[in-house]
CSV table of C-alpha atoms and ligand atoms in Angstrom, one decimal:
chain,number,residue,atom,x,y,z
A,1,MET,CA,0.0,0.0,0.0
A,2,ALA,CA,1.4,3.4,-1.0
A,3,ARG,CA,2.2,5.7,1.9
A,4,LYS,CA,0.9,9.2,1.5
A,5,PHE,CA,3.6,11.8,2.3
A,6,PHE,CA,2.9,13.6,5.6
A,7,VAL,CA,4.1,17.0,6.6
A,8,GLY,CA,3.4,18.1,10.2
A,9,GLY,CA,4.2,21.6,11.5
A,10,ASN,CA,4.7,21.7,15.3
A,11,TRP,CA,4.4,25.3,16.4
A,12,LYS,CA,5.4,24.3,19.9
A,13,CYS,CA,4.9,27.1,22.5
A,14,ASN,CA,5.0,30.0,20.1
A,15,GLY,CA,2.8,32.7,18.7
A,16,THR,CA,0.3,35.5,19.4
A,17,THR,CA,-3.1,35.7,17.9
A,18,GLU,CA,-1.8,38.1,15.2
A,19,GLU,CA,1.2,35.8,14.4
A,20,VAL,CA,-1.0,32.8,14.2
A,21,LYS,CA,-3.4,34.5,11.8
A,22,LYS,CA,-0.4,35.5,9.6
A,23,ILE,CA,0.9,32.0,9.4
A,24,VAL,CA,-2.5,30.7,8.5
A,25,THR,CA,-2.9,33.3,5.8
A,26,ILE,CA,0.4,32.2,4.3
A,27,LEU,CA,-0.7,28.6,4.3
A,28,ASN,CA,-4.1,29.4,2.9
A,29,GLU,CA,-2.6,31.2,0.0
A,30,ALA,CA,0.1,28.7,-0.7
A,31,GLU,CA,0.0,26.6,-3.9
A,32,VAL,CA,0.9,23.1,-2.8
A,33,PRO,CA,0.4,19.5,-4.1
A,34,SER,CA,-3.1,18.2,-3.6
A,35,GLU,CA,-4.4,16.3,-0.6
A,36,ASP,CA,-4.1,13.1,-2.6
A,37,VAL,CA,-0.3,13.6,-2.7
A,38,VAL,CA,0.5,15.1,0.7
A,39,GLU,CA,-1.3,15.2,4.1
A,40,VAL,CA,-0.6,18.5,5.9
A,41,VAL,CA,-1.2,18.9,9.6
A,42,VAL,CA,-0.3,21.9,11.7
A,43,SER,CA,-0.1,21.9,15.5
A,44,PRO,CA,-0.7,25.2,17.2
A,45,PRO,CA,-0.7,25.6,21.0
A,46,PHE,CA,-4.0,24.5,22.6
A,47,VAL,CA,-5.3,28.0,23.0
A,48,PHE,CA,-5.1,28.7,19.3
A,49,LEU,CA,-6.6,25.4,18.1
A,50,PRO,CA,-10.2,26.6,17.6
A,51,LEU,CA,-9.0,29.8,15.8
A,52,VAL,CA,-6.7,27.8,13.5
A,53,LYS,CA,-9.2,25.2,12.8
A,54,ASN,CA,-11.8,27.8,11.8
A,55,LEU,CA,-9.4,29.8,9.6
A,56,LEU,CA,-7.3,27.1,8.0
A,57,ARG,CA,-8.0,25.8,4.5
A,58,SER,CA,-10.0,22.6,4.5
A,59,ASP,CA,-7.4,20.5,2.9
A,60,PHE,CA,-5.0,21.1,5.8
A,61,HIS,CA,-5.7,19.7,9.3
A,62,VAL,CA,-4.9,20.5,12.9
A,63,ALA,CA,-3.2,18.6,15.7
A,64,ALA,CA,-3.0,19.2,19.4
A,65,GLN,CA,0.5,19.0,20.9
A,66,ASN,CA,-0.5,16.7,23.8
A,67,CYS,CA,-3.5,15.3,25.6
A,68,TRP,CA,-4.2,13.7,29.0
A,69,VAL,CA,-3.5,10.0,29.4
A,70,ARG,CA,-7.0,9.0,30.4
A,71,LYS,CA,-10.6,10.3,30.6
A,72,GLY,CA,-10.8,13.9,31.9
A,73,GLY,CA,-11.7,14.8,35.4
A,74,ALA,CA,-9.8,16.4,38.4
A,75,PHE,CA,-6.5,16.9,36.5
A,76,THR,CA,-5.8,20.6,36.7
A,77,GLY,CA,-4.1,22.0,33.6
A,78,GLU,CA,-4.7,19.0,31.4
A,79,VAL,CA,-6.7,18.7,28.2
A,80,SER,CA,-8.4,15.4,27.5
A,81,ALA,CA,-8.7,13.4,24.3
A,82,GLU,CA,-12.5,13.7,24.6
A,83,MET,CA,-12.2,17.5,24.5
A,84,LEU,CA,-10.1,17.4,21.4
A,85,VAL,CA,-12.7,15.1,19.7
A,86,ASN,CA,-15.5,17.4,20.9
A,87,LEU,CA,-13.7,20.4,19.2
A,88,GLY,CA,-13.3,18.4,16.0
A,89,ILE,CA,-9.5,18.2,16.3
A,90,PRO,CA,-8.5,15.1,14.4
A,91,TRP,CA,-4.8,14.7,15.4
A,92,VAL,CA,-2.6,14.8,18.5
A,93,ILE,CA,1.2,14.8,18.9
A,94,LEU,CA,2.3,12.5,21.7
A,95,GLY,CA,5.7,11.6,23.2
A,96,HIS,CA,7.6,14.6,21.9
A,97,SER,CA,11.1,14.5,23.3
A,98,GLU,CA,10.7,17.9,24.9
A,99,ARG,CA,7.9,16.4,27.0
A,100,ARG,CA,9.8,13.2,27.6
A,101,ALA,CA,12.8,15.1,28.9
A,102,LEU,CA,11.3,18.2,30.6
A,103,LEU,CA,8.2,16.6,32.0
A,104,ASN,CA,9.6,13.1,32.6
A,105,GLU,CA,7.1,11.3,30.3
A,106,SER,CA,8.2,7.7,30.3
A,107,ASN,CA,7.9,5.2,27.5
A,108,ASP,CA,5.0,3.5,29.4
A,109,PHE,CA,3.2,6.7,30.0
A,110,VAL,CA,3.5,7.7,26.3
A,111,GLY,CA,2.3,4.2,25.3
A,112,ASP,CA,-0.8,4.7,27.6
A,113,LYS,CA,-1.4,8.1,26.1
A,114,VAL,CA,-1.3,6.8,22.5
A,115,ALA,CA,-3.6,3.9,23.3
A,116,TYR,CA,-6.1,6.2,25.0
A,117,ALA,CA,-6.1,8.9,22.3
A,118,LEU,CA,-6.6,6.2,19.6
A,119,SER,CA,-9.5,4.6,21.6
A,120,GLN,CA,-11.2,8.0,21.6
A,121,GLY,CA,-10.9,8.3,17.8
A,122,LEU,CA,-7.9,10.7,17.6
A,123,LYS,CA,-5.1,10.1,15.1
A,124,VAL,CA,-1.7,10.2,16.7
A,125,ILE,CA,1.8,11.5,15.6
A,126,ALA,CA,3.9,9.4,18.0
A,127,CYS,CA,7.4,10.7,18.6
A,128,ILE,CA,10.5,8.7,19.3
A,129,GLY,CA,14.2,9.4,19.1
A,130,GLU,CA,17.6,9.0,20.8
A,131,THR,CA,19.8,11.6,22.5
A,132,LEU,CA,23.3,12.4,21.3
A,133,GLU,CA,24.8,10.4,24.2
A,134,GLN,CA,22.7,7.3,23.2
A,135,ARG,CA,23.7,7.7,19.6
A,136,GLU,CA,27.4,8.0,20.4
A,137,SER,CA,27.2,4.9,22.7
A,138,GLY,CA,25.7,2.9,19.8
A,139,SER,CA,22.2,2.4,21.3
A,140,THR,CA,20.1,4.4,18.9
A,141,MET,CA,18.1,1.3,17.7
A,142,ALA,CA,17.7,-0.1,21.1
A,143,VAL,CA,16.3,3.2,22.3
A,144,VAL,CA,13.8,3.8,19.5
A,145,ALA,CA,12.8,0.1,19.5
A,146,ALA,CA,12.0,0.3,23.3
A,147,GLN,CA,10.0,3.5,22.7
A,148,THR,CA,8.1,1.9,19.8
A,149,LYS,CA,7.5,-1.3,21.8
A,150,ALA,CA,5.9,0.6,24.6
A,151,ILE,CA,3.4,1.9,22.1
A,152,ALA,CA,3.0,-1.4,20.2
A,153,ASP,CA,2.3,-3.3,23.4
A,154,LYS,CA,-0.7,-1.2,24.1
A,155,ILE,CA,-2.4,-0.8,20.7
A,156,PHE,CA,-4.1,-3.2,18.2
A,157,ASN,CA,-4.5,-1.0,15.2
A,158,TRP,CA,-1.9,1.1,13.5
A,159,ASP,CA,-4.1,2.7,10.9
A,160,ASN,CA,-4.2,6.0,12.8
A,161,ILE,CA,-0.6,6.3,13.8
A,162,VAL,CA,2.2,8.2,12.2
A,163,LEU,CA,5.6,7.4,13.7
A,164,ALA,CA,7.9,10.5,14.0
A,165,TYR,CA,11.6,9.7,14.3
A,166,GLU,CA,13.2,12.8,15.8
A,167,PRO,CA,16.7,12.4,17.0
A,168,VAL,CA,17.0,14.7,20.1
A,169,TRP,CA,20.4,16.0,19.0
A,170,ALA,CA,18.8,17.3,15.7
A,171,ILE,CA,15.9,19.1,17.3
A,172,GLY,CA,16.2,22.9,17.2
A,173,THR,CA,20.0,22.6,16.8
A,174,GLY,CA,20.4,23.2,13.1
A,175,LYS,CA,22.2,19.9,13.1
A,176,VAL,CA,20.0,17.8,10.8
A,177,ALA,CA,20.5,14.1,10.4
A,178,THR,CA,22.1,13.3,7.1
A,179,PRO,CA,19.7,11.6,4.6
A,180,ALA,CA,21.7,8.4,5.2
A,181,GLN,CA,21.4,8.6,8.9
A,182,ALA,CA,17.6,9.2,8.7
A,183,GLN,CA,17.1,6.4,6.1
A,184,GLU,CA,19.1,3.9,8.3
A,185,VAL,CA,16.9,4.4,11.3
A,186,HIS,CA,13.7,4.6,9.3
A,187,PHE,CA,14.6,1.3,7.6
A,188,GLU,CA,15.4,-0.4,10.9
A,189,LEU,CA,12.2,0.9,12.4
A,190,ARG,CA,10.2,-0.5,9.5
A,191,LYS,CA,12.0,-3.8,10.0
A,192,TRP,CA,11.2,-3.7,13.7
A,193,LEU,CA,7.5,-3.2,12.8
A,194,LYS,CA,7.7,-6.1,10.4
A,195,ASP,CA,9.3,-8.4,12.9
A,196,ASN,CA,7.3,-7.3,15.9
A,197,VAL,CA,3.9,-6.2,14.6
A,198,SER,CA,3.2,-7.3,11.1
A,199,ALA,CA,4.4,-7.0,7.5
A,200,GLU,CA,1.2,-5.0,6.7
A,201,VAL,CA,1.8,-2.5,9.4
A,202,ALA,CA,5.4,-2.2,8.4
A,203,ALA,CA,4.4,-1.5,4.8
A,204,SER,CA,1.6,1.0,5.6
A,205,THR,CA,2.8,3.0,8.6
A,206,ARG,CA,4.3,6.3,7.8
A,207,ILE,CA,7.6,7.0,9.4
A,208,ILE,CA,8.4,10.7,9.3
A,209,TYR,CA,11.6,12.5,10.2
A,210,GLY,CA,11.9,15.5,12.5
A,211,GLY,CA,14.9,17.6,13.6
A,212,SER,CA,16.1,20.8,11.9
A,213,VAL,CA,14.2,20.1,8.7
A,214,ASN,CA,14.2,23.2,6.5
A,215,GLY,CA,13.5,24.4,3.0
A,216,ALA,CA,17.1,23.6,1.9
A,217,ASN,CA,17.5,20.1,3.3
A,218,CYS,CA,14.0,18.7,2.8
A,219,LYS,CA,14.3,17.5,-0.8
A,220,GLU,CA,17.2,15.1,-0.2
A,221,LEU,CA,15.6,13.7,3.0
A,222,ALA,CA,12.3,13.3,1.2
A,223,ALA,CA,14.0,11.2,-1.5
A,224,GLN,CA,14.9,8.5,1.0
A,225,PRO,CA,12.7,5.4,0.5
A,226,ASP,CA,11.7,5.0,4.1
A,227,VAL,CA,11.2,8.7,4.9
A,228,ASP,CA,7.5,9.3,4.5
A,229,GLY,CA,7.4,13.0,5.5
A,230,PHE,CA,8.4,15.4,8.2
A,231,LEU,CA,7.6,16.8,11.6
A,232,VAL,CA,8.9,20.3,11.4
A,233,GLY,CA,9.4,22.7,14.3
A,234,GLY,CA,11.1,26.0,13.7
A,235,ALA,CA,10.7,26.1,10.0
A,236,SER,CA,6.9,25.5,10.3
A,237,LEU,CA,6.6,29.0,11.5
A,238,LYS,CA,8.2,30.4,8.4
A,239,LEU,CA,7.4,30.7,4.7
A,240,GLU,CA,9.8,27.8,3.9
A,241,PHE,CA,7.2,25.4,5.4
A,242,VAL,CA,5.5,25.7,2.0
A,243,ASP,CA,8.7,24.4,0.3
A,244,ILE,CA,8.8,21.6,2.8
A,245,ILE,CA,5.2,20.6,1.8
A,246,LYS,CA,6.2,20.8,-1.8
A,247,SER,CA,9.1,18.3,-1.2
A,248,ALA,CA,6.3,15.7,-1.3
A,249,THR,CA,6.6,15.6,-5.1
B,301,LIG,O1,8.4,18.5,16.5
B,301,LIG,C1,9.3,19.0,15.8
B,301,LIG,C2,10.7,18.8,16.2
B,301,LIG,O2,10.9,18.9,17.5
B,301,LIG,C3,11.7,19.4,15.3
B,301,LIG,O3,11.9,20.7,15.6
B,301,LIG,O4,12.4,21.5,13.3
B,301,LIG,O5,12.8,23.0,15.2
B,301,LIG,O6,14.3,21.0,14.9
B,301,LIG,P1,12.9,21.6,14.7
């Protein structure tokens, strides 16, 4: 089954109402390949989700950057999967390395979050990736396999998951993985899925790359056979995000 190219824009904790409206205007006016060729999902901070959803062109979609691990209730400051569904938000990013590192989200916790979000009907961009120390000690595959296993152990259906490989050392550093480095890990991840989930899931699951992707390096990365798109941080707030979307073709 052909895997449709996927480009996510993670706006992280950035933006004012005016800035958000400006980005949406740029996106709405952009000439990009059709929805049949590339799936585009942008992820503003929670407070801007309704605004962006209302203003954004209908062929692009929105994602939240997180959601609570279970049903809502007395969990001050959290936003539940049910609330996102209620607002018509189709996607959520879970397991981003910033949350794993700064908020101590463990593999298990991320696995539970992914399973709960899927059970409520959300689609999930599930993030995994190794630190520089882990890469240099040769444990990249062991780390990303353990992160993926914690998710795989808790879900039964991979139709609504995009796996985002984001090496921590490449995030926000300007130090992008080389196309060969990205391809190597994506290939191994697909093999892991084949060996541990199924050949069908391995063939159909999109594995996207994140970490210092920009308008200049996206083409070469996109040409790798196991790179099915991108999760873009900094560059998703700029005009060059449009070029990244165009790298689908
Ligand atoms: O979610 C996106 C990643 O953290 C990549 O961020 O493109 O700013 O390196 P970046």
